[in-house]
Each structure stands twice: as C-alpha cells, then as structure tokens.
Coordinates of N, CA and C in Angstrom, one line a residue:
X4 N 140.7 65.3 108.1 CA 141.3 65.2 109.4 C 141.0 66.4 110.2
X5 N 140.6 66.5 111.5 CA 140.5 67.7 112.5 C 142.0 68.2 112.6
X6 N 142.2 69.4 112.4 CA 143.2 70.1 112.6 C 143.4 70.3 114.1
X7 N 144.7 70.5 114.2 CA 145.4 70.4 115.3 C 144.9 71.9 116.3
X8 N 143.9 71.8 117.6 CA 143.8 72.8 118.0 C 144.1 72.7 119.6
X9 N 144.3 74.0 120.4 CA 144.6 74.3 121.7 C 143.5 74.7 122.6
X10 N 142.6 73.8 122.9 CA 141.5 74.7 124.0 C 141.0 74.1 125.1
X11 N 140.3 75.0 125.7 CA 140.5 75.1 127.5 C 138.8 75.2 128.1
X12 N 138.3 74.2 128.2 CA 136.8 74.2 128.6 C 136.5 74.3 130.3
X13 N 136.1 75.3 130.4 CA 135.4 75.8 131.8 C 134.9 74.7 132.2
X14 N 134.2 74.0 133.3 CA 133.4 73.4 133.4 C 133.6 72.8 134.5
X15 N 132.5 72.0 135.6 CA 132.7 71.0 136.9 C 132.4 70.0 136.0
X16 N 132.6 68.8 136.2 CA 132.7 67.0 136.2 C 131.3 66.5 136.0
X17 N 131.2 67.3 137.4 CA 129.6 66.3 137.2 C 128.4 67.2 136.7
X18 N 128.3 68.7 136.6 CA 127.6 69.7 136.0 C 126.4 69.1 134.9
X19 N 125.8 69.2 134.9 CA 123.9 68.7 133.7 C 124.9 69.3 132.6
X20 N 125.0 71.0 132.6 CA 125.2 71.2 131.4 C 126.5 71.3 130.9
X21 N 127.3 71.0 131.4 CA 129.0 71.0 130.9 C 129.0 69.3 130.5
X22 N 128.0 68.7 131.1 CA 128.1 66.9 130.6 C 127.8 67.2 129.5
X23 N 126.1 68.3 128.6 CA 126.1 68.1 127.3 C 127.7 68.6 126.3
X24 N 128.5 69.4 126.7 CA 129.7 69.5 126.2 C 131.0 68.5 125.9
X25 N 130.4 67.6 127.4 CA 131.8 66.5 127.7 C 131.2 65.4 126.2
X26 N 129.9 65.0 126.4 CA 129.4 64.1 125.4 C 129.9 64.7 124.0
X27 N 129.3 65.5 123.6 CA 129.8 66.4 122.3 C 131.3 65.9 122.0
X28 N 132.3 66.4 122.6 CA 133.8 65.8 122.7 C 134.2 64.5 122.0
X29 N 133.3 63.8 123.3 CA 133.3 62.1 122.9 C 133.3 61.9 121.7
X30 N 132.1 62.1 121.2 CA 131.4 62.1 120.2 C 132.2 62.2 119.2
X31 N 132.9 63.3 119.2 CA 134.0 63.5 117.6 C 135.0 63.5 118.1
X32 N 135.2 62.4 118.9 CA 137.0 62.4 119.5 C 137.7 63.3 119.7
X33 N 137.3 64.4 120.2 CA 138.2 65.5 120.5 C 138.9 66.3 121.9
X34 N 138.3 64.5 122.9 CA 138.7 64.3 124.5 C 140.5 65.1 124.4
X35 N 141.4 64.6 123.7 CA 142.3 65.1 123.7 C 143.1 66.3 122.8
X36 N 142.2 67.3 122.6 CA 142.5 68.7 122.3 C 142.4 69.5 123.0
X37 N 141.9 69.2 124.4 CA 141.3 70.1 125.5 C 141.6 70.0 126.9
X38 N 141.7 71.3 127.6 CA 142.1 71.0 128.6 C 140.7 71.4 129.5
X39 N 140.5 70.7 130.7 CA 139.3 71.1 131.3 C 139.9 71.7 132.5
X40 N 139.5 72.5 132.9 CA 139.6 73.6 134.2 C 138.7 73.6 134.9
X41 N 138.5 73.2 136.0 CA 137.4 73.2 136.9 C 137.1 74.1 137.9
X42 N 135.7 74.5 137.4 CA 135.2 75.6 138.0 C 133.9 75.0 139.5
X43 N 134.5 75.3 140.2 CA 133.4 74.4 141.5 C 132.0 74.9 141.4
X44 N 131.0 74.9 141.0 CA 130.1 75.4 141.4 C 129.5 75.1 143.1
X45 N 130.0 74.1 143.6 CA 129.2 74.2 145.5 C 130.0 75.6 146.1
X46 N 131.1 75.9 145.5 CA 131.7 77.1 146.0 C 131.5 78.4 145.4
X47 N 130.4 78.5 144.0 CA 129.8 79.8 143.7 C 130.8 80.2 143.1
X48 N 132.3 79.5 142.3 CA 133.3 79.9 141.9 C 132.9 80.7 140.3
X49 N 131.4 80.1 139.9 CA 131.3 80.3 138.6 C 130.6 81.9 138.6
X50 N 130.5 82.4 139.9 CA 129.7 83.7 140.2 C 130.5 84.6 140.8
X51 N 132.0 84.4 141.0 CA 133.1 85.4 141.6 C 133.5 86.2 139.7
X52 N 133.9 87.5 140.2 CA 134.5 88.5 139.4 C 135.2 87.7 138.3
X53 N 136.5 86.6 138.3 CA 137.5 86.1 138.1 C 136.5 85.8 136.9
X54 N 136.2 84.7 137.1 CA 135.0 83.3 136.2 C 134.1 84.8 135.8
X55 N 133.4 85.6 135.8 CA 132.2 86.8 135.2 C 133.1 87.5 133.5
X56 N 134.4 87.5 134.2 CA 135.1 87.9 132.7 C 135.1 87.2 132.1
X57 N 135.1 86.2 131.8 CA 135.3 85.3 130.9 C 133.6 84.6 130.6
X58 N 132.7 85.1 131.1 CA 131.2 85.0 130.8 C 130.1 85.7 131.3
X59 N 130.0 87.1 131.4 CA 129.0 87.4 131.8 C 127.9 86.9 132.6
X60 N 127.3 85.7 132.2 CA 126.1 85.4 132.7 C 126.7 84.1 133.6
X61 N 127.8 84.2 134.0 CA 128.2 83.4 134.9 C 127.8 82.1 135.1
X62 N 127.5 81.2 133.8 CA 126.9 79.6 134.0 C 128.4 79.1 133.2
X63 N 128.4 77.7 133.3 CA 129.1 76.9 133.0 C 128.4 75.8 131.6
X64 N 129.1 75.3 130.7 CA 130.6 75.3 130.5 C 130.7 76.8 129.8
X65 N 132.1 77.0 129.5 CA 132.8 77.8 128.9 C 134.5 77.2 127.5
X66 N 133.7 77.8 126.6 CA 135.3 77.1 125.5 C 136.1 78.2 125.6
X67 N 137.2 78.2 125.9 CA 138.4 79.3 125.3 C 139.7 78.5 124.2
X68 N 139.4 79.3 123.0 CA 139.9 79.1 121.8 C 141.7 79.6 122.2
X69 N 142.5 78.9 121.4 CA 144.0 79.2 121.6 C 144.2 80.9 121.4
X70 N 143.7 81.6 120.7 CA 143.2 83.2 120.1 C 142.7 83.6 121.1
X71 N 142.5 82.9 122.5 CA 141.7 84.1 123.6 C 140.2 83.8 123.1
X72 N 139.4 83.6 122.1 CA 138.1 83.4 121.9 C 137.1 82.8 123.0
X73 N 136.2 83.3 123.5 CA 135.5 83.0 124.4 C 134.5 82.1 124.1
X74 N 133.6 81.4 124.2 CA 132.6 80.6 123.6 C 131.3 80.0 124.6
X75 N 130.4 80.7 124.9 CA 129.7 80.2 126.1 C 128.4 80.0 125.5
X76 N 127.7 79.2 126.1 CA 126.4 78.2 125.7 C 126.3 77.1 125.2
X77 N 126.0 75.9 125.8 CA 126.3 74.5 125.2 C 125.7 74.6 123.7
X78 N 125.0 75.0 123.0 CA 124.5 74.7 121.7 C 125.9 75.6 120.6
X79 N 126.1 76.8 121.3 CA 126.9 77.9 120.1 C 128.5 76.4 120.3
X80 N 129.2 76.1 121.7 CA 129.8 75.1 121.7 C 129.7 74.2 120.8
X81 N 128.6 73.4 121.1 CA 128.8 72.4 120.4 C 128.7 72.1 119.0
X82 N 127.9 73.4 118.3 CA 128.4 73.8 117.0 C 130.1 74.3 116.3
X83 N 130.5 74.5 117.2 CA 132.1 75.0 117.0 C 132.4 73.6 116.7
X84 N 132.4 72.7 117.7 CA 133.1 71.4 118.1 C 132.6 70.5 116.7
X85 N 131.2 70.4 116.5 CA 131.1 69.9 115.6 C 131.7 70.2 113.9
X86 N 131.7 71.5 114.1 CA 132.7 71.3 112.4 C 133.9 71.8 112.5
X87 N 134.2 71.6 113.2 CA 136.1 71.5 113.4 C 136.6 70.3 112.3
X88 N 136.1 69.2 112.2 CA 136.9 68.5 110.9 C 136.1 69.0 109.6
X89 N 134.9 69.6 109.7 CA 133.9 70.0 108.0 C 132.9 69.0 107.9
X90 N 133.0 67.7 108.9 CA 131.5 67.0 108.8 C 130.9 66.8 109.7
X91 N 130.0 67.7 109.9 CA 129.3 67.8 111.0 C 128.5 66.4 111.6
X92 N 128.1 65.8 112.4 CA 127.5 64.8 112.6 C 126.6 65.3 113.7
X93 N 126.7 66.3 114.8 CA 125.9 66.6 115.7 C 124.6 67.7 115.7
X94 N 125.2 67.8 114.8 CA 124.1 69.6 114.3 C 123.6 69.7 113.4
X95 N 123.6 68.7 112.5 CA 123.0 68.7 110.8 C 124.2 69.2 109.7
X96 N 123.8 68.0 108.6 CA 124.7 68.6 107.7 C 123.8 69.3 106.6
X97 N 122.3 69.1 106.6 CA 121.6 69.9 105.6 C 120.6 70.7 106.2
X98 N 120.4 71.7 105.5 CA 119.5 72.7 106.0 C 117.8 72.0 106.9
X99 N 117.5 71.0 106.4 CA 116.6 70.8 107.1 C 117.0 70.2 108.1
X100 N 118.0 69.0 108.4 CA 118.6 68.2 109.4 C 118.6 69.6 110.3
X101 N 119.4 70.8 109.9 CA 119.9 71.7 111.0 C 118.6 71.8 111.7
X102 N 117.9 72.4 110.4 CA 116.4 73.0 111.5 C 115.6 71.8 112.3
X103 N 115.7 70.7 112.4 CA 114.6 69.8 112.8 C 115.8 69.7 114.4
X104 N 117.2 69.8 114.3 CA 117.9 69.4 115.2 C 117.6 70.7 116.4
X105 N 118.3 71.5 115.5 CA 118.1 72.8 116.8 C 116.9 72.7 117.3
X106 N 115.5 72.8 116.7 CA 114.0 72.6 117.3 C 114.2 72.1 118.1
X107 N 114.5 70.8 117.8 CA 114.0 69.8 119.1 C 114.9 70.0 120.4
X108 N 116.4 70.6 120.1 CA 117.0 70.8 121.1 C 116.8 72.1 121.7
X109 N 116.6 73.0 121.3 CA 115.7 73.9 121.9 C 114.7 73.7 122.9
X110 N 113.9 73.2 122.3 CA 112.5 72.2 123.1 C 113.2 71.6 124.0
X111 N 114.2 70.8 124.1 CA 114.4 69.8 125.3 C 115.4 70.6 126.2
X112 N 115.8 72.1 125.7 CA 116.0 73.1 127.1 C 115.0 73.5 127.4
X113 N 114.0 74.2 126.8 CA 112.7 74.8 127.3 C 111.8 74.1 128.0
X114 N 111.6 72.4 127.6 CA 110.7 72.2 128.3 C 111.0 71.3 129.4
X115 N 112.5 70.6 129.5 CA 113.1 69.7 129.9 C 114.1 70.1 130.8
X116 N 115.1 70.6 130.2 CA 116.5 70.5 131.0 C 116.2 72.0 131.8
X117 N 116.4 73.2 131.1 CA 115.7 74.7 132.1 C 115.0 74.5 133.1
X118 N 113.8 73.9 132.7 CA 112.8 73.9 133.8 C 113.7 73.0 135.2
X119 N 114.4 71.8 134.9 CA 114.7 71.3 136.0 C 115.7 71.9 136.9
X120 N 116.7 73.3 136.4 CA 117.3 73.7 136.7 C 116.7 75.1 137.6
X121 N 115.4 75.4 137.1 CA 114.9 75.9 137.9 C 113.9 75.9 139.0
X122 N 113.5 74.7 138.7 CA 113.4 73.8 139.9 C 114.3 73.0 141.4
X123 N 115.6 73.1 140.9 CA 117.2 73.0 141.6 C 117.2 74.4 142.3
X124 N 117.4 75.3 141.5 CA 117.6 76.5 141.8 C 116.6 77.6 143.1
X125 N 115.6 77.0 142.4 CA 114.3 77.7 143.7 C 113.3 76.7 144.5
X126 N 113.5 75.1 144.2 CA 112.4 75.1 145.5 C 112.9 73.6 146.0
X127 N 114.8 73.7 146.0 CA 115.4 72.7 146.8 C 116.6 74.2 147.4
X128 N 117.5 73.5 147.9 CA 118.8 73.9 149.1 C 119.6 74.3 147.6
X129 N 119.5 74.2 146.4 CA 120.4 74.3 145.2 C 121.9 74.2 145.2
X130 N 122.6 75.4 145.2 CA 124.0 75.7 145.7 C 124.4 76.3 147.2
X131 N 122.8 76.2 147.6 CA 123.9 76.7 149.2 C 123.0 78.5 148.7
X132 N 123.0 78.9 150.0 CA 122.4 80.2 150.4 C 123.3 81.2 149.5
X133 N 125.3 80.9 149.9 CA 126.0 81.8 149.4 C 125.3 82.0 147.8
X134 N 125.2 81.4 147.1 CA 124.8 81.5 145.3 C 123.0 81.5 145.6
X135 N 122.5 80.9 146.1 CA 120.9 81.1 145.4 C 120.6 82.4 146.3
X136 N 120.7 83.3 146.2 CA 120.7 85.0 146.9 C 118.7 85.0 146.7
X137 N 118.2 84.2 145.9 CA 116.4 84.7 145.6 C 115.9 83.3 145.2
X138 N 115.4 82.9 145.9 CA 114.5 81.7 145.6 C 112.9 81.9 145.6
X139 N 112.6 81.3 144.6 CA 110.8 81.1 144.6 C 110.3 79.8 144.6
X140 N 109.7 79.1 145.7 CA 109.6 77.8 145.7 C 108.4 77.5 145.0
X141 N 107.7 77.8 144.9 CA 106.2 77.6 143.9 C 106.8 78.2 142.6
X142 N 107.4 78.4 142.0 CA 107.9 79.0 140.6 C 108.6 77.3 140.4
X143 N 109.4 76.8 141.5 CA 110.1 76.1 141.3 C 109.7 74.8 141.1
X144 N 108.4 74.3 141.6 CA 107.7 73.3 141.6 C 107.1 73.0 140.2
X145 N 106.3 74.5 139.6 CA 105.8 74.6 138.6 C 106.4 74.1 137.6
X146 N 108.2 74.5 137.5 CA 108.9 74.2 136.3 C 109.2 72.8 136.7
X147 N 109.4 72.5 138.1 CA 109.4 70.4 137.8 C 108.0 70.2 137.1
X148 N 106.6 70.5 137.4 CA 105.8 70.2 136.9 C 106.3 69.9 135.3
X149 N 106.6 71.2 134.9 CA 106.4 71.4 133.6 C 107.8 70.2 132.6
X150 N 108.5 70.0 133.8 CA 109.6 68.8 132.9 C 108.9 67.8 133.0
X151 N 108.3 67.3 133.5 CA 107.6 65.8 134.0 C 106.5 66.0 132.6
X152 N 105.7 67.3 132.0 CA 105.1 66.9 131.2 C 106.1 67.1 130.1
X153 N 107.5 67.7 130.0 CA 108.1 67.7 129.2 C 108.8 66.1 128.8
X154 N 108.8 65.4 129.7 CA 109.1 64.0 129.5 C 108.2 63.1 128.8
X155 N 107.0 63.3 129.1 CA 106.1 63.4 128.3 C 105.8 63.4 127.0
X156 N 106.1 64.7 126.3 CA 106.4 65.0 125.1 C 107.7 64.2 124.4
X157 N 108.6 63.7 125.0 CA 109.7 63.4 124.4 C 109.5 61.9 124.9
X158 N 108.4 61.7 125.4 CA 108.3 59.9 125.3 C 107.4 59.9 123.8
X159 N 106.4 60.6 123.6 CA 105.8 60.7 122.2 C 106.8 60.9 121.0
X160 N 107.5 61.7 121.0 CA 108.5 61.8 120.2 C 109.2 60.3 119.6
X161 N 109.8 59.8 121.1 CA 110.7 58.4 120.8 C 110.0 57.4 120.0
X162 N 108.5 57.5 120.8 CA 107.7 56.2 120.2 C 107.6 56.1 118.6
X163 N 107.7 57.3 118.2 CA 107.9 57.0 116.6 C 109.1 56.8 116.2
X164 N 110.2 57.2 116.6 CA 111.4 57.5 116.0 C 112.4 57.1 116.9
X165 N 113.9 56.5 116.2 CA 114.8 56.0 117.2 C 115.5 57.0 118.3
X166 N 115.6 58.3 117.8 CA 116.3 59.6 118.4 C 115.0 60.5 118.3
X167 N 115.8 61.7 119.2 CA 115.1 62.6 119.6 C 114.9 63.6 118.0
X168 N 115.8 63.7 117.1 CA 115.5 64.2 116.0 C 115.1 63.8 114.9
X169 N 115.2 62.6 115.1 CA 115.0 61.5 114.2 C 115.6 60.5 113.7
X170 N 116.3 59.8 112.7 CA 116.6 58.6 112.9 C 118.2 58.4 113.4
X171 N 119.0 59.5 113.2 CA 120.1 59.5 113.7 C 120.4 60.7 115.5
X172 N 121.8 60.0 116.3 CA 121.9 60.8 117.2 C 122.7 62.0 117.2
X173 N 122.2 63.1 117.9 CA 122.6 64.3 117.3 C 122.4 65.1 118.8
X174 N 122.9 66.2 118.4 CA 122.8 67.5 119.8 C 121.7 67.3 120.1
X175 N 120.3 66.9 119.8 CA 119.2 67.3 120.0 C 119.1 65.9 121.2
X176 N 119.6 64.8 121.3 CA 119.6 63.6 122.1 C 120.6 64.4 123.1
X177 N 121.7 65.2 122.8 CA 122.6 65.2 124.0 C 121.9 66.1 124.8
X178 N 120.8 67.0 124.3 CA 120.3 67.9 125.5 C 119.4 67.3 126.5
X179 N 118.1 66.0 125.7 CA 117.8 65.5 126.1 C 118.4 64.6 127.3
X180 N 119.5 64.0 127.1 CA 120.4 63.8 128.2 C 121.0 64.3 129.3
X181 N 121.5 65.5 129.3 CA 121.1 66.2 130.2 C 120.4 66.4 131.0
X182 N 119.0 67.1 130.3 CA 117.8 67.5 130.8 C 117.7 66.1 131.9
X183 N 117.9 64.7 131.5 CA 118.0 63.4 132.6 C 118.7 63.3 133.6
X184 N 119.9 63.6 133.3 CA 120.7 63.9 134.3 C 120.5 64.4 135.7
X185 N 120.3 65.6 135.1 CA 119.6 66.1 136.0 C 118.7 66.7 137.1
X186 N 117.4 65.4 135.7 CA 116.0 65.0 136.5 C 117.1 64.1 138.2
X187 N 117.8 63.0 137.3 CA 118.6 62.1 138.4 C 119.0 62.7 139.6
X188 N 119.8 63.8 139.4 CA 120.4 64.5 140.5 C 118.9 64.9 141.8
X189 N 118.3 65.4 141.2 CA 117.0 66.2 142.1 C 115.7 65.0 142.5
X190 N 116.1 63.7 141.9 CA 115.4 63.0 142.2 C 114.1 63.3 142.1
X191 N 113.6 63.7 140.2 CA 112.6 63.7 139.3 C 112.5 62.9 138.9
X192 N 111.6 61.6 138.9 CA 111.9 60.1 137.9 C 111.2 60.6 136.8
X193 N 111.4 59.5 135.7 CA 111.0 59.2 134.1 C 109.7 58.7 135.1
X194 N 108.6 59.4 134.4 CA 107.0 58.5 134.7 C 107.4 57.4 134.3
X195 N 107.1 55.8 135.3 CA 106.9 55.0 134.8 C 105.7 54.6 133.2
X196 N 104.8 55.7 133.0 CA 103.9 55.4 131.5 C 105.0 55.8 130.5
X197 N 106.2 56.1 130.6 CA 106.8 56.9 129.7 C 107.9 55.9 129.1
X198 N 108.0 54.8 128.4 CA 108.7 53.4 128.4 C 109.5 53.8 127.4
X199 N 109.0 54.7 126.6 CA 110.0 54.8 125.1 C 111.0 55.6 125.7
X200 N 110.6 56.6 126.2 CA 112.2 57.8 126.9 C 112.6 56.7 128.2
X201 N 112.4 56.0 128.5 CA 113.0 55.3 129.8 C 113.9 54.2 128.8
X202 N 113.2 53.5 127.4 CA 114.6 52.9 126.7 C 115.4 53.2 126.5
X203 N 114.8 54.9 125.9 CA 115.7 55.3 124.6 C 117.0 55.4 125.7
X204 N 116.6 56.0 127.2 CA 117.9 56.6 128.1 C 118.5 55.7 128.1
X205 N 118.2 54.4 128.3 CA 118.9 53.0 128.5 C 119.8 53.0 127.8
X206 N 119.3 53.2 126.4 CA 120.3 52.8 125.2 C 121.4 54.2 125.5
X207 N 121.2 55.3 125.7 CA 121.9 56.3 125.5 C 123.0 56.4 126.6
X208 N 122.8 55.6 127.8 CA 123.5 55.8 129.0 C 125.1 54.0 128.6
X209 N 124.4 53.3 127.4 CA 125.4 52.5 126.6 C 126.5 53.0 126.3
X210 N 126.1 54.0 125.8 CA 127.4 55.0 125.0 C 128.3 55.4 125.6
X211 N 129.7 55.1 125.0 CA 131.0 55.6 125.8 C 131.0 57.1 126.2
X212 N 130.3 57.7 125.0 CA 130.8 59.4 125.6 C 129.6 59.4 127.1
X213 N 129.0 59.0 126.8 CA 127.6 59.3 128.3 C 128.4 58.5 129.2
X214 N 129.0 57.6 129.3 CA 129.4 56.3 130.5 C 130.4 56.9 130.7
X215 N 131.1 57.8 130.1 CA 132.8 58.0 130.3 C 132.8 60.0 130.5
X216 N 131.9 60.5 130.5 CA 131.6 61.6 130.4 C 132.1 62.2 132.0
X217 N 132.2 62.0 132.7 CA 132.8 62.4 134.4 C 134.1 62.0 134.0
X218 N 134.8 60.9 133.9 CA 136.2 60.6 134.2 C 137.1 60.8 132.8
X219 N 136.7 61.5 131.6 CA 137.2 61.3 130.4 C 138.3 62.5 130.5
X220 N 139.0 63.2 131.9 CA 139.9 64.0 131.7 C 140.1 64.4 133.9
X221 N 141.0 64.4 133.6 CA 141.2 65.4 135.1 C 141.3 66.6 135.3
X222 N 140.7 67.8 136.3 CA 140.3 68.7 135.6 C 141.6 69.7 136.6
X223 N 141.7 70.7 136.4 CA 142.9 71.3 136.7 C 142.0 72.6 137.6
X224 N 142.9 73.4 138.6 CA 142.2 74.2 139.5 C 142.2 75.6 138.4
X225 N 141.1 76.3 138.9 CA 140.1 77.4 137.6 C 141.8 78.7 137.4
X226 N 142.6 78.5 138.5 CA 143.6 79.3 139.4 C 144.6 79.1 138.2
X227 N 144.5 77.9 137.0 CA 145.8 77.3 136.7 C 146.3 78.1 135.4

C-alpha cells in the first residue's frame, strides 16, 4: 500500500514538462496526495526571486516533500513518485529494465523534447520579451531540425517494439510524450513517413493519465 504522504508540485497545467509529472501521478494513482500550485510561466513567475529559492535553475515542475524537501527535474521526480509504494512500474524494477529506461529517456530529452524547447525559446515569440532576455533564431531552427530527425529515431524504435523501452510503458514513453506535446504546441508535425510514432501517440493520447493530465486537479495561486 503507498503510504500516506503530504506534497506540493510546482507546476502550470498545460506546461510540456510538468505534463511528464502530471502523467507519472496518474499512472500510480497518486492524483490525490498532492497539491498543485501554479506557477504561470506567460508571466515569467518561474524566473522571479520567490519561485528561484525553491529551484535554482528556475524551470518547472518542482516536488516539495511534507519535510521541506525540494525535488526538481522531471526524471529525479518521477523516480521519487515511482517507488513510494516499493514497486516501481515507471523506472524499472531490474537493473537492466532501469538502464534501457533511463537511456531511452534521456534520448527522448536530448534529441526530442530539449531541442523543441529550444526551438520555443529562440526562434518563436516563446514567453514574451520579459523572460526570453537572449534569443538565437538559427540555433533555434537547428534544434527543430534536430527533433524532426529525433522523431525519426523514435519511429524506428516503435517499429520493432510496442513502447519506447520496450515491451512495457514506462518514463521513457512519458518523455517521449512530452517531447509531442510540445512538438503540438509550436506546430512541429510527426513526418507523415513516421506511422509507427504517429500510432504509438494515438494509442498513448487513449490513456487516462495523458487525456486527463490538464484537468486532474485545480491548481492553487504560487502565493498560497
């Protein structure tokens, strides 16, 4: 049984990478241990002094543990979240599951979800002048390039295998989801040659935590 805990997740609603957190949640039923606090990013809230204590590098989401514990980076997260009951289902439960999971989710920030973020960041309008203080529009182009062939790679991937790690769904699919998400937002499509990642999404956008991931809590002001 998951023990009874108290915590408080940083994060906006509709956010690429606080969604891979909200799915995570779903995932091990743990929508109702948590309270979400919403941090605006169109208002640069995640880059004022306030929101910097509580993360340095000022991205979103953020876990705070009932102990004050801070917890920032969707993977160190969603390892917490996952062995809160002792069986892990998102992260691997054996040494090799772990290593094949983290790889590939690694890979689908490095070559997928980052790049499109830095493409958001430097060669569109992103958050507004106040927060993008330095933009490089050809840096930014490059890294859409580089998710388009990263979709690529993770259509070769699917064609053999039902998940992004392999035969079961795991963090390494929720990054990959993401990383879509937010192709969506910026209006990057899945290459039409790319049929296996354009199923697999289908199938994965089925799922209650993905379908239910924006409205699965109301979020309280960052102030509260």
């Amino acid at each position: 049984m998951v023990k009874e805990v108290a915590m408080k997740i940083y994060d906006w609603h509709t956010g690429p990478y606080p969604a891979r957190v909200r799915i995570a949640l779903a995932e091990k039923n743990l929508q109702s241990q948590v309270q979400f606090v919403s941090v605006n990013l169109w208002k640069g809230e995640h880059k004022k002094p306030e929101f910097l204590a509580k993360n340095y590098s000022g991205t979103l989401p953020v876990l705070e543990l009932e102990d004050g514990t801070l917890i920032a980076e969707c993977t160190a997260i969603t390892e917490y979240l996952d062995n809160l009951d002792g069986a892990p289902t998102l992260t691997g439960r054996t040494a090799r599951e772990k290593g094949v999971i983290h790889m590939m989710s690694k890979r689908a920030e490095l070559e997928l979800l980052d790049a499109i973020s830095v493409y958001f960041h430097h060669a569109t309008l992103g958050l507004g002048p106040d927060v993008e203080i330095y933009q490089n529009a050809e840096w930014g182009f490059r890294q859409r390039d580089k998710a388009v062939r990263g979709m690529h790679y993770f259509d070769a991937v699917l064609k053999r295998q039902p998940f992004v790690a392999g035969e079961v769904f795991s963090m390494a699919d929720i990054t990959v989801i993401g990383g879509l998400i937010f192709a969506e937002l910026v209006e990057v499509e899945i290459p039409a040659e790319c049929t296996a990642l354009q199923a697999w999404y289908a199938r994965m956008q089925e799922r209650s935590s993905v379908r239910n991931r924006i409205t699965m809590s109301e979020p309280v002001p960052v102030s509260a």
